[in-house]
Amino acid sequence: MTAVDARPETTTDLRFPAGFRWGTATAAYQIEGAAAEDGRTPSIWDTFSRAPGKVRNGDTGDIAADHYHRMREDVALMKQLGVTDYRFSVAWPRVQPTGRGPAVQKGLDFYRRLTDELLEAGIRPVATLYHWDLPQELEDAGGWPQRETAQRFGEYAGIMADALGDRVKTWTTLNEPWCAAFLGYGSGVHAPGRTSASASLRAAHHFNLAHGWAAQTLQATLPSTSEISLTLNLHAVRPLTDSEGDRDAARRIDAVGNRIFLDPVFHGRLPEDLVHDTATVTDWAFVQDGDLDSISTPIDSLGINYYSPTVVGAGSSDSPSPWAGAEQHVRFLPAPGPRTAMDWPVDADGLHELLIRLRDDLPGVPLVITENGAAYDDYADPSGAVHDPERVAYLRSHLAAVHRAIEDGADVRGYFLWSLLDNFEWAYGYSKRFGIVHVDFATQRRTFKDSARWYADVIARGGLTG
C-alpha cells in the first residue's frame, strides 16, 4: 500500500468506552411486509403508497423485506454481525388495528417471538412505539392534528408495556416526530400527504403530548430499571454567512426544526421565538393547561438521528413547505463535498457539532445515535458480492466524529447503524438502499455487503482501527 492509500490517522485505534452499545435499526413498515395478515389493518403509509404519484414506481410496503416471515433469519444475521442491540419499531395497526380497544394477540405474538429470538441470540431489544405507521382509522378521525390521537397513543403504549415489559428494557416513544408532523401534514411528501402549516404545528404539539403521556404510562407500567427515550432527527443548522439575515434564517430553522421538540420535552416550555415566528399561522390555543408538564416528564436518554447538515440563508422557500413560519424568510443551500445516492451531503462534522451542542444544552442527558447511515447505488456483482466502499467511508468518518465528541465530553452511550436491511425507503420506494445487508427484493435473498463485514469488525474490536 502506498502512502497515498493510507487511511487517515484520525481513525487509527479509536476505542469506544466499555459497555458502548453497538446496534442496528429498522422500521416496521419498511421491512415487515405481511400488510394484511393476522389482523393487521392499513396504516397511513399503506394508503399513501397507493395514491398515484406519491411513491416512486408505485411501490408499497405490502411485502417489503418480508421480515414478518423471515424474522429468525434476520436475527441470525444480527448475531453474525455481533451487534449488542437491535432497534425495531412496532406496527401500531398490527397490534391495535383501529388505534382503539383491545390488542390483536397474533400481532403481539410476533413481537413476543422477535423479542425472545433476540434475547436468545444475546441481543438487547430496543422497541420504538411509533415509526410513522398511524392506523388509517385514526387518520380518518383527524390524525395527529387532533388531541385524541395523542390520547390513543398513550393507551397503545400501555398495551405494549404490558405485553413486552418483562423482556424489553429500552423503549423509545416516537421516531422523528418532525418528519411525521411536517413532511406528513406540512409539505405532504410523506403520509398522510396533507399540506397545511397550521395542521403541521398542531401535529407537532400532539406528538410532544403523545410522547409525554406515553412516557408516563411506561413509567407506571414498566420495571424501574427500564429505560425510556425519545428519538429526534435534530438538524445541524449552519448559516451560509455571518450576516444578520443568514443568522436569523438559521435561528428560524432551529426553532421549528429542533427547539419545537427540545424545549417542551426538556424544559417544559414553548420557544418564544417560534410562537412569534408562527403567529400568522396559529395562536397555539391548542396547547392546554398541564400539557407542558406532561410533555416534560423526565426520560432516561435522547436518541439522535443524523445524516447530513442543513445550510440556510436569508430568502424564501418553495410552498408547500415543511418549515411552518419560516418559508418566507429562509432558503436552503447545498453543502459542499461528496453526496450520497439521496443527494445528501456527507459531512461528519455536523454530527460532532450536534453532539457538542447537546452536551452543553442538555447536561446530564445521556445520548444515543439511533440512526446514522447512507444510501448508495449498491448491486451484487456476478460473483454475488456487494462492494460498497462509499458506505464504509461514510460510516468510518461518522463513527470517528462520535468518538471525538465523546472525548470532548459528550455522554454518548451507543450507535445504531441505519439500516440492517435494504428496505422500502418511504416516498423513494425500493430505489434507495441504506442496508448493510443487500436484499434482492425478487427473491428476498440476503447478502452481507462489505460494510456489514466492516461493521462486524468494528464491533468485535470495540472501535475503529487502521
Coordinates of C-alpha atoms in Angstrom, one line a residue:
M1 CA 0.0 0.0 0.0
T2 CA 1.4 3.4 -0.9
A3 CA 1.4 6.4 1.4
V4 CA -1.5 7.9 -0.6
D5 CA -3.7 4.9 0.1
A6 CA -3.1 5.0 3.8
R7 CA -6.2 5.7 6.0
P8 CA -6.4 9.0 7.9
E9 CA -4.6 9.0 11.3
T10 CA -7.8 10.4 12.8
T11 CA -9.4 6.9 12.6
T12 CA -6.4 4.9 13.9
D13 CA -7.2 2.9 17.0
L14 CA -10.2 4.8 18.3
R15 CA -11.6 2.7 21.1
F16 CA -15.1 3.4 22.5
P17 CA -16.0 3.2 26.2
A18 CA -16.7 -0.2 27.8
G19 CA -20.3 -1.1 27.5
F20 CA -20.9 1.1 24.4
R21 CA -24.0 -0.2 22.6
W22 CA -23.3 -1.3 19.1
G23 CA -26.6 -1.7 17.2
T24 CA -28.5 -1.6 14.0
A25 CA -32.0 -0.3 13.3
T26 CA -35.1 -0.9 11.2
A27 CA -38.7 0.2 11.0
A28 CA -41.8 -1.9 10.8
Y29 CA -43.4 -0.6 7.6
Q30 CA -40.1 -0.6 5.8
I31 CA -39.3 -4.3 6.3
E32 CA -42.1 -6.4 7.7
G33 CA -44.5 -6.8 4.8
A34 CA -47.5 -9.1 5.6
A35 CA -49.6 -5.9 5.3
A36 CA -52.9 -7.7 5.6
E37 CA -52.0 -10.8 7.7
D38 CA -53.1 -11.8 11.2
G39 CA -55.5 -8.9 11.7
R40 CA -53.3 -6.0 10.6
T41 CA -55.2 -3.2 9.0
P42 CA -54.0 -0.3 6.8
S43 CA -51.8 2.4 8.2
I44 CA -51.4 5.9 6.6
W45 CA -48.5 4.6 4.7
D46 CA -50.5 1.7 3.1
T47 CA -53.0 4.3 2.0
F48 CA -50.4 6.9 0.9
S49 CA -48.3 4.5 -1.1
R50 CA -51.4 3.5 -3.1
A51 CA -52.2 7.1 -4.1
P52 CA -51.0 7.8 -7.7
G53 CA -47.7 9.6 -7.9
K54 CA -46.9 9.6 -4.1
V55 CA -44.3 6.8 -4.1
R56 CA -41.7 6.2 -6.8
N57 CA -42.7 3.4 -9.2
G58 CA -45.9 2.9 -7.3
D59 CA -44.0 0.8 -4.7
T60 CA -45.8 -0.2 -1.5
G61 CA -44.7 -1.9 1.8
D62 CA -47.0 -4.9 1.2
I63 CA -44.0 -7.3 1.0
A64 CA -41.0 -5.1 1.7
A65 CA -38.2 -7.3 3.0
D66 CA -40.7 -9.9 4.2
H67 CA -39.3 -9.7 7.7
Y68 CA -42.6 -10.9 9.2
H69 CA -41.9 -14.3 7.7
R70 CA -38.1 -14.2 7.8
M71 CA -37.5 -12.7 11.3
R72 CA -35.4 -15.6 12.6
E73 CA -33.2 -15.4 9.5
D74 CA -32.7 -11.7 10.1
V75 CA -31.9 -12.2 13.8
A76 CA -29.4 -14.8 12.8
L77 CA -27.7 -12.2 10.6
M78 CA -27.5 -9.8 13.5
K79 CA -25.9 -12.4 15.7
Q80 CA -23.3 -13.0 13.0
L81 CA -22.6 -9.3 12.9
G82 CA -22.2 -9.3 16.7
V83 CA -24.5 -6.4 17.4
T84 CA -25.3 -5.9 21.1
D85 CA -28.6 -4.2 20.5
Y86 CA -31.4 -4.1 17.8
R87 CA -33.8 -1.2 17.5
F88 CA -37.1 -2.2 15.8
S89 CA -40.4 -0.5 15.7
V90 CA -43.8 -1.9 16.4
A91 CA -46.5 -1.5 13.8
W92 CA -49.4 0.1 15.6
P93 CA -52.1 -1.3 13.2
R94 CA -50.6 -4.8 13.6
V95 CA -51.3 -4.9 17.4
Q96 CA -54.3 -2.4 17.6
P97 CA -55.8 -2.2 14.2
T98 CA -58.2 0.7 14.7
G99 CA -56.0 2.5 17.2
R100 CA -58.6 1.9 19.9
G101 CA -59.7 -1.0 22.0
P102 CA -58.1 -4.4 22.7
A103 CA -55.0 -5.7 21.1
V104 CA -54.8 -8.4 18.4
Q105 CA -52.9 -11.3 20.0
K106 CA -51.4 -12.5 16.8
G107 CA -49.8 -9.2 16.3
L108 CA -48.5 -9.0 19.8
D109 CA -47.2 -12.6 19.4
F110 CA -45.0 -11.6 16.5
Y111 CA -43.2 -9.0 18.7
R112 CA -43.0 -11.5 21.5
R113 CA -41.3 -14.0 19.2
L114 CA -39.0 -11.4 17.9
T115 CA -38.0 -10.3 21.4
D116 CA -37.5 -13.9 22.5
E117 CA -35.4 -14.6 19.4
L118 CA -33.2 -11.5 20.1
L119 CA -32.7 -12.4 23.7
E120 CA -31.8 -16.0 22.8
A121 CA -29.2 -14.6 20.4
G122 CA -27.7 -12.3 23.2
I123 CA -29.1 -9.1 21.6
R124 CA -30.9 -6.5 23.6
P125 CA -34.2 -5.5 22.1
V126 CA -34.9 -1.8 21.8
A127 CA -38.6 -1.1 21.0
T128 CA -39.8 2.0 19.2
L129 CA -43.6 2.5 19.6
Y130 CA -44.1 4.8 16.6
H131 CA -42.2 5.0 13.3
W132 CA -44.8 6.8 11.3
D133 CA -47.5 4.0 10.7
L134 CA -50.6 5.5 12.2
P135 CA -53.7 3.3 11.9
Q136 CA -55.7 4.7 9.0
E137 CA -58.8 4.8 11.1
L138 CA -57.2 7.4 13.4
E139 CA -56.2 9.5 10.5
D140 CA -59.8 9.3 9.2
A141 CA -60.8 10.7 12.5
G142 CA -58.4 13.7 12.1
G143 CA -55.0 12.2 12.7
W144 CA -52.2 13.9 14.6
P145 CA -53.6 17.4 14.4
Q146 CA -56.3 16.0 16.8
R147 CA -55.7 15.8 20.5
E148 CA -57.5 12.4 20.7
T149 CA -54.7 10.8 18.7
A150 CA -52.2 11.5 21.5
Q151 CA -54.6 10.0 24.0
R152 CA -55.0 6.9 21.9
F153 CA -51.2 6.7 21.7
G154 CA -50.8 6.7 25.4
E155 CA -53.2 3.8 25.6
Y156 CA -51.3 1.9 22.9
A157 CA -48.1 2.4 24.9
G158 CA -49.7 0.7 27.8
I159 CA -50.7 -2.3 25.7
M160 CA -47.1 -2.7 24.5
A161 CA -45.7 -2.3 28.0
D162 CA -48.0 -5.0 29.3
A163 CA -47.0 -7.3 26.5
L164 CA -43.2 -6.9 26.4
G165 CA -42.2 -5.0 29.5
D166 CA -40.8 -8.1 31.2
R167 CA -38.4 -8.6 28.4
V168 CA -37.8 -5.3 26.7
K169 CA -35.8 -2.9 28.9
T170 CA -35.3 0.0 26.4
W171 CA -38.3 1.9 25.0
T172 CA -38.5 4.8 22.5
T173 CA -41.8 6.5 22.3
L174 CA -41.5 8.3 18.9
N175 CA -39.1 8.2 16.0
E176 CA -38.6 11.6 14.2
P177 CA -41.8 13.4 15.1
W178 CA -40.5 16.3 13.0
C179 CA -40.8 14.2 9.8
A180 CA -44.1 12.8 10.7
A181 CA -45.6 16.2 11.6
F182 CA -44.0 18.5 9.0
L183 CA -43.5 16.2 6.0
G184 CA -46.8 14.4 6.6
Y185 CA -49.0 17.4 7.3
G186 CA -47.0 20.4 6.1
S187 CA -45.3 19.7 2.7
G188 CA -47.3 16.5 2.1
V189 CA -44.4 14.5 0.8
H190 CA -44.9 11.8 3.4
A191 CA -48.1 10.1 4.7
P192 CA -50.8 11.2 5.1
G193 CA -49.9 13.8 2.5
R194 CA -51.7 16.9 3.9
T195 CA -50.4 20.4 3.1
S196 CA -51.4 22.7 6.0
A197 CA -48.9 24.7 8.0
S198 CA -51.4 25.0 10.9
A199 CA -52.1 21.3 10.9
S200 CA -48.3 20.5 11.0
L201 CA -47.9 22.7 14.1
R202 CA -50.9 21.1 15.8
A203 CA -49.5 17.7 14.9
A204 CA -46.1 18.6 16.4
H205 CA -47.6 19.6 19.7
H206 CA -49.7 16.4 19.8
F207 CA -46.7 14.4 19.1
N208 CA -45.0 16.0 22.0
L209 CA -48.1 15.3 24.1
A210 CA -48.2 11.7 23.0
H211 CA -44.6 11.3 24.0
G212 CA -45.3 12.7 27.4
W213 CA -48.4 10.7 28.1
A214 CA -46.7 7.5 26.7
A215 CA -43.6 8.2 29.0
Q216 CA -45.9 8.5 32.0
T217 CA -47.7 5.2 31.1
L218 CA -44.4 3.4 30.5
Q219 CA -43.1 4.6 33.8
A220 CA -46.2 3.5 35.6
T221 CA -46.1 0.0 34.0
L222 CA -42.5 -1.0 33.4
P223 CA -39.9 -2.1 36.0
S224 CA -37.9 0.7 37.4
T225 CA -34.8 -0.5 35.6
S226 CA -36.3 0.2 32.2
E227 CA -35.0 3.0 30.0
I228 CA -37.4 5.4 28.3
S229 CA -36.3 7.5 25.4
L230 CA -37.3 9.8 22.5
T231 CA -35.6 9.9 19.1
L232 CA -35.4 13.2 17.2
N233 CA -33.9 13.9 13.8
L234 CA -32.2 17.1 15.0
H235 CA -30.9 19.5 12.4
A236 CA -27.3 20.6 12.4
V237 CA -28.2 24.1 11.1
R238 CA -25.5 26.4 9.7
P239 CA -26.0 29.9 8.4
L240 CA -24.4 30.5 5.0
T241 CA -22.6 33.6 6.2
D242 CA -22.4 35.5 9.5
S243 CA -24.8 38.2 8.1
E244 CA -27.7 39.1 10.3
G245 CA -30.2 37.7 7.7
D246 CA -28.4 34.4 7.4
R247 CA -28.1 34.0 11.2
D248 CA -31.8 34.8 11.6
A249 CA -32.6 32.1 8.9
A250 CA -30.6 29.6 11.0
R251 CA -32.5 30.7 14.1
R252 CA -35.8 30.2 12.5
I253 CA -35.0 26.7 11.3
D254 CA -33.5 25.8 14.7
A255 CA -36.8 26.9 16.3
V256 CA -39.2 24.9 14.0
G257 CA -36.7 22.0 13.4
N258 CA -35.2 21.4 16.8
R259 CA -36.4 23.5 19.7
I260 CA -40.1 22.8 18.9
F261 CA -39.3 19.4 20.5
L262 CA -36.3 20.0 22.7
D263 CA -37.7 22.9 24.7
P264 CA -41.1 21.3 25.6
V265 CA -39.6 17.9 26.4
F266 CA -36.5 19.0 28.4
H267 CA -37.5 22.5 29.6
G268 CA -41.3 22.4 29.8
R269 CA -41.8 25.5 27.6
L270 CA -42.5 26.6 24.1
P271 CA -39.8 28.6 22.3
E272 CA -40.9 32.2 22.4
D273 CA -39.4 33.0 19.1
L274 CA -41.2 30.0 17.5
V275 CA -44.5 31.3 18.8
H276 CA -43.7 34.7 17.3
D277 CA -42.5 33.3 14.0
T278 CA -45.7 31.3 13.6
A279 CA -48.2 33.9 14.8
T280 CA -49.7 34.3 11.3
V281 CA -50.2 30.5 11.2
T282 CA -51.6 29.7 14.6
D283 CA -52.3 31.2 18.0
W284 CA -51.2 28.0 19.7
A285 CA -54.6 27.8 21.5
F286 CA -54.4 24.0 21.2
V287 CA -51.8 24.0 24.0
Q288 CA -53.9 23.3 27.1
D289 CA -53.1 23.8 30.8
G290 CA -50.9 21.0 32.0
D291 CA -49.7 19.9 28.6
L292 CA -46.2 21.1 29.1
D293 CA -45.9 19.4 32.4
S294 CA -46.9 16.1 30.8
I295 CA -44.6 16.6 27.9
S296 CA -41.6 17.3 30.1
T297 CA -42.0 14.1 32.0
P298 CA -38.3 13.1 32.7
I299 CA -36.8 10.5 30.4
D300 CA -33.6 8.5 30.6
S301 CA -31.9 9.3 27.3
L302 CA -32.3 11.1 24.0
G303 CA -31.9 9.4 20.6
I304 CA -30.4 11.3 17.7
N305 CA -30.8 10.5 14.1
Y306 CA -28.2 12.3 11.9
Y307 CA -27.5 12.0 8.2
S308 CA -26.3 15.5 7.0
P309 CA -26.1 19.1 7.9
T310 CA -28.6 21.9 6.9
V311 CA -27.2 25.1 5.3
V312 CA -29.5 28.1 5.2
G313 CA -29.5 31.8 4.2
A314 CA -31.9 34.6 4.0
G315 CA -34.5 34.3 1.3
S316 CA -37.6 32.2 0.7
S317 CA -38.5 28.6 0.1
D318 CA -41.0 26.7 -2.1
S319 CA -44.5 26.2 -1.0
P320 CA -46.0 24.0 0.4
S321 CA -43.1 23.9 2.9
P322 CA -42.5 21.8 5.9
W323 CA -41.0 24.8 7.7
A324 CA -44.1 26.4 9.1
G325 CA -43.5 30.1 9.8
A326 CA -40.0 30.1 8.2
E327 CA -40.7 29.6 4.4
Q328 CA -40.8 33.3 3.6
H329 CA -37.5 34.0 5.3
V330 CA -35.3 31.1 4.6
R331 CA -33.7 29.5 1.6
F332 CA -31.8 26.2 1.7
L333 CA -28.4 25.8 0.1
P334 CA -26.3 22.8 -0.9
A335 CA -23.5 21.9 1.4
P336 CA -20.1 21.3 -0.2
G337 CA -18.5 17.9 -0.5
P338 CA -19.4 14.4 -1.7
R339 CA -23.0 13.3 -1.8
T340 CA -24.9 10.0 -1.2
A341 CA -27.5 8.5 -3.6
M342 CA -30.1 10.5 -1.7
D343 CA -28.2 13.6 -2.8
W344 CA -27.4 14.4 0.8
P345 CA -24.0 15.9 1.6
V346 CA -21.5 13.7 3.5
D347 CA -20.3 15.8 6.5
A348 CA -19.5 14.0 9.7
D349 CA -18.5 17.3 11.4
G350 CA -22.2 18.1 11.6
L351 CA -22.7 15.1 13.8
H352 CA -19.9 16.3 16.1
E353 CA -21.4 19.8 16.2
L354 CA -24.8 18.4 17.2
L355 CA -23.4 16.2 19.9
I356 CA -21.4 19.1 21.4
R357 CA -24.5 21.4 21.3
L358 CA -26.5 18.7 23.2
R359 CA -23.6 18.3 25.7
D360 CA -23.9 22.0 26.5
D361 CA -27.7 22.4 26.3
L362 CA -28.8 19.2 28.0
P363 CA -26.2 18.4 30.7
G364 CA -26.9 15.1 32.4
V365 CA -28.9 13.7 29.5
P366 CA -27.3 10.5 28.0
L367 CA -27.3 10.5 24.2
V368 CA -27.6 7.6 21.8
I369 CA -27.1 7.7 18.0
T370 CA -30.3 5.9 17.0
E371 CA -29.8 6.3 13.2
N372 CA -26.8 7.1 11.0
G373 CA -26.0 5.7 7.6
A374 CA -26.1 6.3 3.9
A375 CA -27.8 5.1 0.7
Y376 CA -25.6 4.3 -2.3
D377 CA -26.4 2.5 -5.6
D378 CA -25.4 -0.9 -4.4
Y379 CA -25.6 -4.0 -6.6
A380 CA -24.5 -7.6 -6.5
D381 CA -21.6 -8.4 -8.9
P382 CA -21.5 -11.6 -11.0
S383 CA -20.0 -13.4 -8.0
G384 CA -22.8 -12.3 -5.7
A385 CA -20.6 -9.9 -3.7
V386 CA -21.8 -6.4 -2.9
H387 CA -19.0 -3.9 -2.6
D388 CA -19.9 -0.6 -1.0
P389 CA -16.7 1.4 -0.2
E390 CA -18.5 4.7 -0.1
R391 CA -20.7 3.5 2.7
V392 CA -17.7 2.2 4.7
A393 CA -16.0 5.6 4.3
Y394 CA -19.2 7.3 5.4
L395 CA -19.6 5.1 8.5
R396 CA -15.9 5.4 9.4
S397 CA -16.0 9.2 9.3
H398 CA -19.2 9.4 11.4
L399 CA -18.0 7.0 14.0
A400 CA -14.8 8.9 14.2
A401 CA -16.9 12.1 14.8
V402 CA -18.9 10.3 17.6
H403 CA -15.6 9.2 19.2
R404 CA -14.3 12.8 19.0
A405 CA -17.5 14.0 20.7
I406 CA -17.1 11.5 23.5
E407 CA -13.5 12.7 24.0
D408 CA -14.9 16.3 24.1
G409 CA -17.3 15.4 26.9
A410 CA -20.5 14.3 25.2
D411 CA -22.2 11.4 27.0
V412 CA -22.8 9.2 24.0
R413 CA -23.8 5.7 25.1
G414 CA -24.4 3.9 21.8
Y415 CA -24.5 3.9 18.0
F416 CA -27.3 2.2 15.9
L417 CA -26.4 1.9 12.2
W418 CA -29.2 2.6 9.7
S419 CA -30.0 0.2 8.4
L420 CA -29.7 -3.6 8.8
L421 CA -31.6 -4.3 5.6
D422 CA -32.3 -2.7 2.3
N423 CA -35.9 -1.8 2.6
F424 CA -38.9 0.3 1.5
E425 CA -37.5 3.8 1.6
W426 CA -40.7 5.8 2.1
A427 CA -41.5 8.0 -0.9
Y428 CA -38.5 6.6 -2.7
G429 CA -39.9 3.1 -2.7
Y430 CA -37.3 0.5 -3.3
S431 CA -35.0 2.8 -5.4
K432 CA -32.7 3.7 -2.4
R433 CA -30.6 1.2 -0.5
F434 CA -29.5 2.0 3.1
G435 CA -28.8 -1.5 4.3
I436 CA -25.6 -3.2 5.2
V437 CA -27.4 -6.4 4.1
H438 CA -28.3 -6.4 0.5
V439 CA -31.9 -7.6 -0.2
D440 CA -32.8 -9.0 -3.6
F441 CA -36.5 -8.0 -3.5
A442 CA -37.5 -10.5 -6.2
T443 CA -36.1 -13.5 -4.2
Q444 CA -35.7 -12.0 -0.7
R445 CA -32.1 -13.3 -0.7
R446 CA -29.9 -11.6 1.9
T447 CA -26.2 -10.9 1.3
F448 CA -23.8 -9.2 3.6
K449 CA -22.3 -6.1 1.9
D450 CA -18.7 -5.3 2.6
S451 CA -19.9 -2.6 5.0
A452 CA -21.6 -5.4 7.1
R453 CA -18.3 -7.2 7.5
W454 CA -16.5 -3.9 8.3
Y455 CA -19.1 -3.1 10.9
A456 CA -18.8 -6.6 12.5
D457 CA -15.0 -6.0 12.8
V458 CA -15.6 -2.6 14.4
I459 CA -18.0 -4.2 17.0
A460 CA -15.5 -7.0 17.7
R461 CA -12.7 -4.5 18.2
G462 CA -14.8 -2.1 20.2
G463 CA -13.9 0.8 17.8
L464 CA -12.0 1.9 14.7
T465 CA -8.6 0.8 13.9
G466 CA -6.2 1.1 10.9

